[in-house]
CSV table of C-alpha atoms and ligand atoms in Angstrom, one decimal:
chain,number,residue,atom,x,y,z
A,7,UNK,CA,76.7,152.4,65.2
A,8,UNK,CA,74.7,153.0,62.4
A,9,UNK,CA,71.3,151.1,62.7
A,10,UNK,CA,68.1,150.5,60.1
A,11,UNK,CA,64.7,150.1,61.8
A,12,UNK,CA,62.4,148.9,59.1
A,13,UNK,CA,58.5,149.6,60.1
A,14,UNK,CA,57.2,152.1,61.9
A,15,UNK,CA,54.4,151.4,63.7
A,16,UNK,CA,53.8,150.6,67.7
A,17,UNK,CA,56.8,148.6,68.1
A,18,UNK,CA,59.5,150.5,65.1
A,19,UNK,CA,59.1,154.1,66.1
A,20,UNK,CA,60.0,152.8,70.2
A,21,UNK,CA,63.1,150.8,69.0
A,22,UNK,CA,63.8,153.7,67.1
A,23,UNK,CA,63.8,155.8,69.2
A,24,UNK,CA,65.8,153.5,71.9
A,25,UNK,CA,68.6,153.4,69.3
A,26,UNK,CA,68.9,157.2,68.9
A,27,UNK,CA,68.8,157.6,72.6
A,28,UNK,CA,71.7,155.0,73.1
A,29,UNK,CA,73.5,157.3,70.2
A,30,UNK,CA,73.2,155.1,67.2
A,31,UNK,CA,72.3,156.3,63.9
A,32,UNK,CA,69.2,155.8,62.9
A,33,UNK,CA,67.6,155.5,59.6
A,34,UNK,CA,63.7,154.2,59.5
A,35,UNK,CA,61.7,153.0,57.1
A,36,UNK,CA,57.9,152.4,56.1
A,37,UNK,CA,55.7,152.3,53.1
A,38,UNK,CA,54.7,155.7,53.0
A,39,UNK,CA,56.2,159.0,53.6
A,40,UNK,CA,52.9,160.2,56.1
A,41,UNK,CA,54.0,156.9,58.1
A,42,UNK,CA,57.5,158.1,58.8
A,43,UNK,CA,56.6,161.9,59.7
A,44,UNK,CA,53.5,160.3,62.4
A,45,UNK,CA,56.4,157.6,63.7
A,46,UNK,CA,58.6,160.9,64.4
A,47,UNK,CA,56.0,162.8,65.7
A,48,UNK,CA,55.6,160.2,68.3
A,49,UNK,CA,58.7,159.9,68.9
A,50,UNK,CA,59.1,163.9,69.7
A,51,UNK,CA,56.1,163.5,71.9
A,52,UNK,CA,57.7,160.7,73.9
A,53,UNK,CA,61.1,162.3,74.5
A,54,UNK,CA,59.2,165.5,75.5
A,55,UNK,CA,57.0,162.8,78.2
A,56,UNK,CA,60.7,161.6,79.0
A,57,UNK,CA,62.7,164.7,79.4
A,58,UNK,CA,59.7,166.0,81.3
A,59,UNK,CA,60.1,163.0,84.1
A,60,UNK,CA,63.7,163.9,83.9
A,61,UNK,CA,64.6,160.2,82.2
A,62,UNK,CA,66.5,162.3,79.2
A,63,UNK,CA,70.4,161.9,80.4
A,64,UNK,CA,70.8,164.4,77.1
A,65,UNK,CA,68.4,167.0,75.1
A,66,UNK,CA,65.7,165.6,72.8
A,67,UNK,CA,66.9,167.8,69.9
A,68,UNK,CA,70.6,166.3,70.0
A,69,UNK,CA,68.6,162.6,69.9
A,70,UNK,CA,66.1,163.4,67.1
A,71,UNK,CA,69.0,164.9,65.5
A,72,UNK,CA,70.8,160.9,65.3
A,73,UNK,CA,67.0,160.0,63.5
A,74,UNK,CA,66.6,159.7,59.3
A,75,UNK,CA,63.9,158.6,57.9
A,76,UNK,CA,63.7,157.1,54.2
A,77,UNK,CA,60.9,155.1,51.6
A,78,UNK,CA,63.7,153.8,50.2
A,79,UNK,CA,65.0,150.3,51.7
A,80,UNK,CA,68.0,150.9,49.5
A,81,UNK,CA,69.2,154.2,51.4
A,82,UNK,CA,68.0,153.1,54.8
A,83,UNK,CA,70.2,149.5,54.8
A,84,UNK,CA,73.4,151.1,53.3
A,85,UNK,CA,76.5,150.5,55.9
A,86,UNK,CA,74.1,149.1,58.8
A,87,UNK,CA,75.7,148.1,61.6
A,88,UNK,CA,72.3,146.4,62.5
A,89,UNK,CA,68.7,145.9,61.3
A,90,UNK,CA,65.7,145.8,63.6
A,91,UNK,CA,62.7,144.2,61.2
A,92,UNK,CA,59.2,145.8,62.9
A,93,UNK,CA,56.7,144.9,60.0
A,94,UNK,CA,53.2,143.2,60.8
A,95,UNK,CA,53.1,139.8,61.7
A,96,UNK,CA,52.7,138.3,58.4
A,97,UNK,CA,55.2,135.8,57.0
A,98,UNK,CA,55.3,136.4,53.4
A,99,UNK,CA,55.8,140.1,54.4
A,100,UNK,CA,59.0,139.5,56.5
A,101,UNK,CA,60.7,137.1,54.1
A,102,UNK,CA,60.2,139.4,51.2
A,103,UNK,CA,62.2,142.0,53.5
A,104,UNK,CA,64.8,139.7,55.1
A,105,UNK,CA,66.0,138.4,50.8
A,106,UNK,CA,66.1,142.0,50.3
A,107,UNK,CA,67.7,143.2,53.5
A,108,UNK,CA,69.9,139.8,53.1
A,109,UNK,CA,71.1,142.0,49.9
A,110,UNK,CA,71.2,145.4,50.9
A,111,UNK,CA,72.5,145.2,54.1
A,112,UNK,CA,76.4,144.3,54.9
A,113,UNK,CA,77.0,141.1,55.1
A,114,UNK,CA,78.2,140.9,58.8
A,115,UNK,CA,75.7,143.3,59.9
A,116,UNK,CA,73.0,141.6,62.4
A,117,UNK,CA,69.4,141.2,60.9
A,118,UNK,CA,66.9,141.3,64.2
A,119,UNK,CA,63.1,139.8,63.7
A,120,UNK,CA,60.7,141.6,66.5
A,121,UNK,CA,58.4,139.1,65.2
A,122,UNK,CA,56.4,137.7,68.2
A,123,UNK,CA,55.5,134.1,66.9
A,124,UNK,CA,57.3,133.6,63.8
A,125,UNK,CA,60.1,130.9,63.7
A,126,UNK,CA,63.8,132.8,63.4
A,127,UNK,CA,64.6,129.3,61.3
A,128,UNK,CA,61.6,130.0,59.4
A,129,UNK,CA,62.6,133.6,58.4
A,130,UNK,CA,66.4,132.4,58.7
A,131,UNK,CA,66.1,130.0,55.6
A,132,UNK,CA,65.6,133.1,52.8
A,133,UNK,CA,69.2,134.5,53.8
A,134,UNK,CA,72.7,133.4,52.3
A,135,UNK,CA,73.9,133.8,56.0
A,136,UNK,CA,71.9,132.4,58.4
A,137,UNK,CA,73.9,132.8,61.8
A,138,UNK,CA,73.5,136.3,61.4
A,139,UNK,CA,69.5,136.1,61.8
A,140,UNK,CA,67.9,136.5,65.3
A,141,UNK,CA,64.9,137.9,67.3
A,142,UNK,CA,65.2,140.4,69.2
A,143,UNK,CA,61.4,140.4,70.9
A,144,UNK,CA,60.8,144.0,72.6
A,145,UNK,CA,58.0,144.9,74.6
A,146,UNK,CA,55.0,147.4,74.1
A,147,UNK,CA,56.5,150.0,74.9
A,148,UNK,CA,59.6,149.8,74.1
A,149,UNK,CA,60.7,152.5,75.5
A,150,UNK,CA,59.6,151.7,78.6
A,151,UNK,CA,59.3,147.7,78.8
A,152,UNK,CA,62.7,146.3,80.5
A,153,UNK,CA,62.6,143.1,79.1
A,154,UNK,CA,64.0,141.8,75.5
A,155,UNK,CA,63.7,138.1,74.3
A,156,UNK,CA,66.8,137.3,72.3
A,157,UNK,CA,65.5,134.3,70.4
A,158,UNK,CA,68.0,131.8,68.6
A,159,UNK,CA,66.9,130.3,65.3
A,160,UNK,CA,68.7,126.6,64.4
A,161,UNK,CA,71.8,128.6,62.9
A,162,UNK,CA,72.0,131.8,64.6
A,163,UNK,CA,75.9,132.1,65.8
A,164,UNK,CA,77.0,133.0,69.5
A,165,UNK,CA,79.0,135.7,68.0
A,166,UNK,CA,75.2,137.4,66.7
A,167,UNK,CA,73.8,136.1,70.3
A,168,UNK,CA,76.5,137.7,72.3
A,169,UNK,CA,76.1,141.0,69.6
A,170,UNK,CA,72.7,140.9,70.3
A,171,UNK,CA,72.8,140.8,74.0
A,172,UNK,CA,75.6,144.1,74.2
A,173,UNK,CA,73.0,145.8,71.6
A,174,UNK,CA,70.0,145.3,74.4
A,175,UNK,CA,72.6,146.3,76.8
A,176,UNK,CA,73.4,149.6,75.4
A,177,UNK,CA,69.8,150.4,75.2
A,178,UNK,CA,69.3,149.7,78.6
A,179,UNK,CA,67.5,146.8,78.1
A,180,UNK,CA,67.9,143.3,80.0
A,181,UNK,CA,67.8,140.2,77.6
A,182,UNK,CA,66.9,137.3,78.3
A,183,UNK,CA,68.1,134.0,76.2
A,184,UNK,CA,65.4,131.5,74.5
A,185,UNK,CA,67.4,128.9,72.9
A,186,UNK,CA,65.1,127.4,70.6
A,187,UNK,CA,62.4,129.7,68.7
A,188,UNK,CA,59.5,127.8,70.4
A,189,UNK,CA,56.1,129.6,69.3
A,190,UNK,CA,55.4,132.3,71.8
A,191,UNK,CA,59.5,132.1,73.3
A,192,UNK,CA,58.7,132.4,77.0
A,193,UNK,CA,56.6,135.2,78.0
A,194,UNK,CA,53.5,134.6,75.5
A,195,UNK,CA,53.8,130.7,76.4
A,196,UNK,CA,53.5,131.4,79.9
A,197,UNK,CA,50.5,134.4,79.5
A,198,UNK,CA,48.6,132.1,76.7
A,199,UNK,CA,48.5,129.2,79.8
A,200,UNK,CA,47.3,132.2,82.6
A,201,UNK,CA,45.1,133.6,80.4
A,202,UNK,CA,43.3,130.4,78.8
A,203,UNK,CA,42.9,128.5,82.7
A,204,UNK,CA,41.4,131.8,83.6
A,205,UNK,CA,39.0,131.9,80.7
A,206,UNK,CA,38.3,128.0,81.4
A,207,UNK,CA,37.8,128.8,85.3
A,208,UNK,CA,34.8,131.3,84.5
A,209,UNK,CA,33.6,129.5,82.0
A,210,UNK,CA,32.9,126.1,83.8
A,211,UNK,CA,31.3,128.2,86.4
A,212,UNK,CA,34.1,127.8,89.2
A,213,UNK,CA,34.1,131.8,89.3
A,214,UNK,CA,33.7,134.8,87.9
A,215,UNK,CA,36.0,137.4,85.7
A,216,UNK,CA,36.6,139.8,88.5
A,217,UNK,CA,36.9,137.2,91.0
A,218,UNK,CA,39.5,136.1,89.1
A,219,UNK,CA,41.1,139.3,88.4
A,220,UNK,CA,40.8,140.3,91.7
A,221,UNK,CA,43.0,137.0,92.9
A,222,UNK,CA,45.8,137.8,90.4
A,223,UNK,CA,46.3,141.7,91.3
A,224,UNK,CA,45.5,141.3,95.1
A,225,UNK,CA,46.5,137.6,96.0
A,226,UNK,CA,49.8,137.3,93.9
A,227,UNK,CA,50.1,140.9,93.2
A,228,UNK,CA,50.1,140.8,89.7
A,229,UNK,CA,49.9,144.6,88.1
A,230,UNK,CA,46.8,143.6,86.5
A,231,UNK,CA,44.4,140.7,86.3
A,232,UNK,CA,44.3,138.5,83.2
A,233,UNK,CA,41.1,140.0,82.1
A,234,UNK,CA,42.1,143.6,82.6
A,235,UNK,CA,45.1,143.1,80.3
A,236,UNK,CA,43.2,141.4,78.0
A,237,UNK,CA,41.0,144.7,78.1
A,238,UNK,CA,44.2,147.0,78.3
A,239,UNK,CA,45.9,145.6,75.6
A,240,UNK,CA,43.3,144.6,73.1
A,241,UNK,CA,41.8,141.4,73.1
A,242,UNK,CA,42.4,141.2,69.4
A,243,UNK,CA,46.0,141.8,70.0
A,244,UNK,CA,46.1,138.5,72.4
A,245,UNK,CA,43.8,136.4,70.3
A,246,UNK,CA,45.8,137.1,67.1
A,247,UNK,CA,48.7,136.1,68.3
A,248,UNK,CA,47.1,133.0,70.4
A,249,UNK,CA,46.2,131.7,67.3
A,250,UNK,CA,49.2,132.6,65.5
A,251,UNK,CA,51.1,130.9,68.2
A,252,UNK,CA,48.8,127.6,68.0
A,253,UNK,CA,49.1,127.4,64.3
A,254,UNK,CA,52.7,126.9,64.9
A,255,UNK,CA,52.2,123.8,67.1
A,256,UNK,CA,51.4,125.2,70.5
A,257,UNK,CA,48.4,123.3,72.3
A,258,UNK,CA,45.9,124.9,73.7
A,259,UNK,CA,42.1,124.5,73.6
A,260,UNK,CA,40.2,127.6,72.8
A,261,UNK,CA,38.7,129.2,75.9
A,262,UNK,CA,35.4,130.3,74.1
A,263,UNK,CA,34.9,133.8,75.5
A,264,UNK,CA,37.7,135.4,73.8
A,265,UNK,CA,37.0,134.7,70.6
A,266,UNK,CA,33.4,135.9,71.3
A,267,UNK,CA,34.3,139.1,72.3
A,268,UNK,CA,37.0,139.3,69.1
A,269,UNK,CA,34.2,138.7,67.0
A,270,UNK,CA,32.3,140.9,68.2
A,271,UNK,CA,34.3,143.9,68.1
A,272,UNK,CA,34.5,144.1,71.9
A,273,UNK,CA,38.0,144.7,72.2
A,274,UNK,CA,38.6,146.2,75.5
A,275,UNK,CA,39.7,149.5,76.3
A,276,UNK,CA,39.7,151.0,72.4
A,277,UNK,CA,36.2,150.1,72.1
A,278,UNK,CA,35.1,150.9,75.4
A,279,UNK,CA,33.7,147.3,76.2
A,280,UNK,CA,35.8,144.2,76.5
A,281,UNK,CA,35.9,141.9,79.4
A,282,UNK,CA,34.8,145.1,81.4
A,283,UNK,CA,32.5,148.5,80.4
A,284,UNK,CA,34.6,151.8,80.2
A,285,UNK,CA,33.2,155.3,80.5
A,286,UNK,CA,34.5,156.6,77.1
A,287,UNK,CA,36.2,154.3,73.9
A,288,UNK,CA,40.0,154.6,73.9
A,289,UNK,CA,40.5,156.5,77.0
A,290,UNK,CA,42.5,154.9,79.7
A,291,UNK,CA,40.2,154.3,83.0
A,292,UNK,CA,40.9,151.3,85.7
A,293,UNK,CA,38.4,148.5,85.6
A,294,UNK,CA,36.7,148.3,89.1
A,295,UNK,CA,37.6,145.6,90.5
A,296,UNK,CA,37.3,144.7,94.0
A,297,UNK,CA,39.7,143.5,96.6
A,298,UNK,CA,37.5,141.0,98.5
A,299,UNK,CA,36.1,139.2,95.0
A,300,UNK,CA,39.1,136.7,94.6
A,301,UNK,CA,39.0,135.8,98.5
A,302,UNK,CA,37.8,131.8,97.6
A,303,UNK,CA,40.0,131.5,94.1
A,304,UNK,CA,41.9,128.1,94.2
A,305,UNK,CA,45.5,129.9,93.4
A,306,UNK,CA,47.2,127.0,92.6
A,307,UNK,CA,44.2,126.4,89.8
A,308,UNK,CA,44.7,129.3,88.2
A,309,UNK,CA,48.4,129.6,87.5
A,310,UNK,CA,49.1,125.7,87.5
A,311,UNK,CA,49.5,125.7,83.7
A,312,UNK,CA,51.6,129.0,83.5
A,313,UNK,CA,54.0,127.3,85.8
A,314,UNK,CA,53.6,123.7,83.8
A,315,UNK,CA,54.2,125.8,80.7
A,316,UNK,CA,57.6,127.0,82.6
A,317,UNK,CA,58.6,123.5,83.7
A,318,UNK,CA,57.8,122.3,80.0
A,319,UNK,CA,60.8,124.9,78.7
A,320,UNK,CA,63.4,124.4,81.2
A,321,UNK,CA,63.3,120.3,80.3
A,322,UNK,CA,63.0,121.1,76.9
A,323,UNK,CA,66.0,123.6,76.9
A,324,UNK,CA,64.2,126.2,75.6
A,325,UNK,CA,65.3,128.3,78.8
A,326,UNK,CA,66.9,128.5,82.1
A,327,UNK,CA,64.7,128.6,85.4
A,328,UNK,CA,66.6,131.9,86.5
A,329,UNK,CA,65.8,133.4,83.3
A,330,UNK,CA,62.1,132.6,83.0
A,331,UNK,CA,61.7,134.0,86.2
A,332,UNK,CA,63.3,137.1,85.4
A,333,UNK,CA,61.6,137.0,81.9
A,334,UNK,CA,58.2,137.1,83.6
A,335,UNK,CA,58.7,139.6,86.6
A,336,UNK,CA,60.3,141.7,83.3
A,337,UNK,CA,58.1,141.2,80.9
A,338,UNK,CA,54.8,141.2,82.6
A,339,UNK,CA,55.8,142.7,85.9
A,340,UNK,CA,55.0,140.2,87.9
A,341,UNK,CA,56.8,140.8,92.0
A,342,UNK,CA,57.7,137.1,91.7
A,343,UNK,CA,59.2,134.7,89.0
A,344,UNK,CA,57.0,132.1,87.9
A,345,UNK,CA,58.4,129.4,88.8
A,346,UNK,CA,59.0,131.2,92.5
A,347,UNK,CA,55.8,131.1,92.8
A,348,UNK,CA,55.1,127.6,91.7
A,349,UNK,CA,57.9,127.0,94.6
A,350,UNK,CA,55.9,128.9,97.0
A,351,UNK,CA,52.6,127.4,96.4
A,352,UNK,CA,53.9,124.2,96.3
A,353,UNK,CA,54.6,121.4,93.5
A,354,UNK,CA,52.3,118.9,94.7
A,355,UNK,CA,49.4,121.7,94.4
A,356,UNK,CA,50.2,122.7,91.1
A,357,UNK,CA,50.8,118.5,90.4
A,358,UNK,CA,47.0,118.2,91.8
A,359,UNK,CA,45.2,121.5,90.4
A,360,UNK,CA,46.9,120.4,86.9
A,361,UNK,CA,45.1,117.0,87.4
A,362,UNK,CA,41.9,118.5,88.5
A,363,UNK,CA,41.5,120.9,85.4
A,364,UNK,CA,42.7,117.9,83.0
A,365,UNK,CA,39.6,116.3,84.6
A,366,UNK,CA,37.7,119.4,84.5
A,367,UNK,CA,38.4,119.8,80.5
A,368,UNK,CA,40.0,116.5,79.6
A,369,UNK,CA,41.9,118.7,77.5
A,370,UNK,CA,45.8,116.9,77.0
A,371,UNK,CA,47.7,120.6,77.8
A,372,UNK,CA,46.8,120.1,81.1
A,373,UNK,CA,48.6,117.0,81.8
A,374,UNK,CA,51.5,117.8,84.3
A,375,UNK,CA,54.9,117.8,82.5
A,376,UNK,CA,57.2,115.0,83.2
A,377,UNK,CA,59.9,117.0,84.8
A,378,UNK,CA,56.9,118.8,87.1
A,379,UNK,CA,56.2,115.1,88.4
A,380,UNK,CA,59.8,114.2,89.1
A,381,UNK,CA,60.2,117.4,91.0
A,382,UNK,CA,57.0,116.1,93.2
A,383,UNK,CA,58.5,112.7,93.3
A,384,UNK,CA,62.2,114.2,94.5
A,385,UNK,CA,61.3,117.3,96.2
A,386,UNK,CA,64.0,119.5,94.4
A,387,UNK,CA,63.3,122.6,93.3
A,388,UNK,CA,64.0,124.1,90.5
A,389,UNK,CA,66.5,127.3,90.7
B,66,LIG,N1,52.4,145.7,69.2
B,66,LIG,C1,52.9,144.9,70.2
B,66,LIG,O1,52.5,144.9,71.3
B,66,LIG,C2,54.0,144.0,69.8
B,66,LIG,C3,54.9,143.5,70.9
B,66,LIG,C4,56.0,142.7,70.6
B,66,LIG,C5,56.2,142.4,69.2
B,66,LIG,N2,55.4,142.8,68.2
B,66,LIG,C6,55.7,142.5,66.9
B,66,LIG,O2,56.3,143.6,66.2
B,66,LIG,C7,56.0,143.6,64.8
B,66,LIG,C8,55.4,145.0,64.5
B,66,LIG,O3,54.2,145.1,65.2
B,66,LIG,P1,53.6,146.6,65.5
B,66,LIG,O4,52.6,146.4,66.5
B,66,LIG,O5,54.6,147.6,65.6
B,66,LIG,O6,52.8,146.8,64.1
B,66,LIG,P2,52.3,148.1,63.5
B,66,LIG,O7,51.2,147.7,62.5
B,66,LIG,O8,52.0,149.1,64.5
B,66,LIG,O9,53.5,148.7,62.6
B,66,LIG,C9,54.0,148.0,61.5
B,66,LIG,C10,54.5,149.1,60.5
B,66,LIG,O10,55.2,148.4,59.4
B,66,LIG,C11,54.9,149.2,58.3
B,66,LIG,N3,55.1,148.3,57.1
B,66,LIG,C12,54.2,147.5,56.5
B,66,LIG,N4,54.8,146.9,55.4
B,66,LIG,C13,56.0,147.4,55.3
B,66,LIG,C14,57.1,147.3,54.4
B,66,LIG,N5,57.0,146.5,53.3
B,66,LIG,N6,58.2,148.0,54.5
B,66,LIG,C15,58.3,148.8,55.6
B,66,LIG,N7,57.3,149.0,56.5
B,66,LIG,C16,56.2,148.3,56.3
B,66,LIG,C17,53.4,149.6,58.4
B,66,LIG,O11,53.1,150.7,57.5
B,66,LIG,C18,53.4,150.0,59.9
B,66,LIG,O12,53.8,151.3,60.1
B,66,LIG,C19,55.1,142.4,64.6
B,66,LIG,O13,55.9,141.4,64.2
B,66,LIG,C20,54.5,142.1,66.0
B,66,LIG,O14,54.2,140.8,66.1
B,66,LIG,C21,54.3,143.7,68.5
């Protein structure tokens, strides 16, 4: 299969290198010639990491070999089988590449968005076919991150879903299906709700950051608190797309600490002070964080909107309960679904903690979804 990967930044240079390993073809593109040698570099260095730990089932040389890389868009999408879109998240950027990709590429080829809050309708609507359009919303890393999001815009075809799905297949991915292209699809949705209640918790005084943290990674086992992500990751990578998600029509009060610390220019880990204070900028170290601190955290408090958020897409059809739950333990490692853990705390708690920070906040998001109540009322569960 001959495959185009257009950007190659975080997110291009892993897909890229996913395709080659899975035997494709590869030809990537970016703006500048210095671009494309760094996004091979890295991928050189993270086959070497790989074949070290013995994950390479064949030698790096014969995978780079399968790798091209090209300026020109024209070269890149000739006789694509497929086209994974990796550019930054601006819109004006990607629609200028899908009309030309909609032109240079086949026209049965599939043309994938990694585009983490764009609408696939939105970028859908510049293309003479639109069923052929999708998201395809890989993890950082990619190499590494199980999970892929396999978004449907309004027209996308089944035939370009079930295409998509074998494609995540090959590369040893599991995919997950969002049926709508809701801002955020599932696993931003549900993190956004985590991450705000645990921002709103601190900041009305009901605890602190590593009491919080501490509850997430030690209580529910979590592989790291919502702080310490926030620190990992970048807190101008969450804010960004917070914002980018709310712009789109999700609702969610702003928590004010992170956009303090964004404005700021304390952005976790890279800077060496975020949420927590590291011993040297951009160098991996654990925040410390202790085990007793999130002893008295109300648990059903803190994740009753991440699992409202969950109820919200099942009765909306955005998803099915199985799949958020694997989307979730996938995407952000967590040992249970989200919705098994809703189950296991109980509905009624997560009904009365919802009620309780609506009062706390009177903020509307808070208000427990309609299908949550009927589950209190019935006492099924969702499965
Ligand atoms: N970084 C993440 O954690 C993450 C996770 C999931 C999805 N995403 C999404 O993936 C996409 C890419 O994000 P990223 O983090 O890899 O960005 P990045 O900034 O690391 O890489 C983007 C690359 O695209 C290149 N580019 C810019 N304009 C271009 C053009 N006209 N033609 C070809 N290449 C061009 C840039 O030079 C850069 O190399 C975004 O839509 C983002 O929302 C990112």
């Amino acid at each position: 299969m001959k495959v185009a990967v257009i950007g190659s930044g975080t997110m291009g240079h892993g897909i890229a290198q996913l395709a080659a390993m899975a035997g494709c073809d590869v030809s990537i593109n970016d703006v500048s010639e210095e671009l494309l040698n760094r996004a091979v570099e890295r991928i050189r260095w993270s086959l070497s990491k790989m074949n070290e730990g013995g994950k390479l089932k064949e030698n790096a040389d014969s995978i780079m070999s399968r790798i091209r890389v090209n300026v020109s868009l024209n070269d890149v999408l000739n006789g694509v089988s497929v086209m994974f879109e990796a550019v930054p998240e601006t819109l004006d950027l990607k629609l200028r590449l899908f009309r030309v990709a909609d032109e240079l590429a086949p026209h049965d080829s599939l043309l994938a968005t990694n585009t983490s809050s764009i609408p696939i309708t939105e970028i859908a609507e510049v293309v003479q076919q639109p069923e052929r359009v999708i998201g395809m919303h890989f993890f950082n890393p990619p190499q590494l991150m199980p999970l892929v999001e396999i978004v449907r815009g309004k027209k996308t075809s089944d035939n370009y879903v079930n295409k998509a799905v074998d494609i995540s297949k090959q590369f040893g991915k599991e995919a997950v299906l969002v049926n709508r292209d809701v801002p955020g699809f599932i696993v931003n949705r549900v993190l956004a709700r985590l991450m705000n209640t645990s921002c709103v918790l601190v900041t009305h005084g009901a605890t602190t950051i590593e009491s919080i943290d501490s509850a997430l990674k030690y209580r529910l086992g979590f592989p790291m608190g919502a702080f310490e992500l926030a620190d990992y990751s970048g807190i101008d990578v969450f804010y960004l797309v917070f914002q980018a998600m709310k712009e789109r029509g999700f609702m969610m009060h702003e928590c004010p600490l992170f956009e303090e610390k964004y404005k700021r220019g304390e952005l976790g880990i890279k800077t060496g002070l975020g949420f927590y204070k590291y011993p040297e900028a951009g160098k991996y170290h654990r925040a410390v964080i202790s085990t007793e601190a999130g002893t008295n955290v109300d648990l059903a408090m803190l994740v009753s909107s991440a699992i409202n958020e969950a109820i919200w897409l099942v009765r909306e059809g955005v998803s099915e309960p199985r799949d958020i739950d694997r989307a979730t333990k996938l995407g952000l490692g967590y040992p249970q679904g989200i919705l098994e853990i809703g189950n296991k705390i109980g509905m009624q708690k997560i009904m009365n903690a919802l009620n309780s920070l609506r009062e706390l906040t009177s903020w509307d998001e808070y208000e427990p979804d309609s299908l949550l109540q009927e589950i209190v009322l019935s006492g099924a569960k969702l499965t």
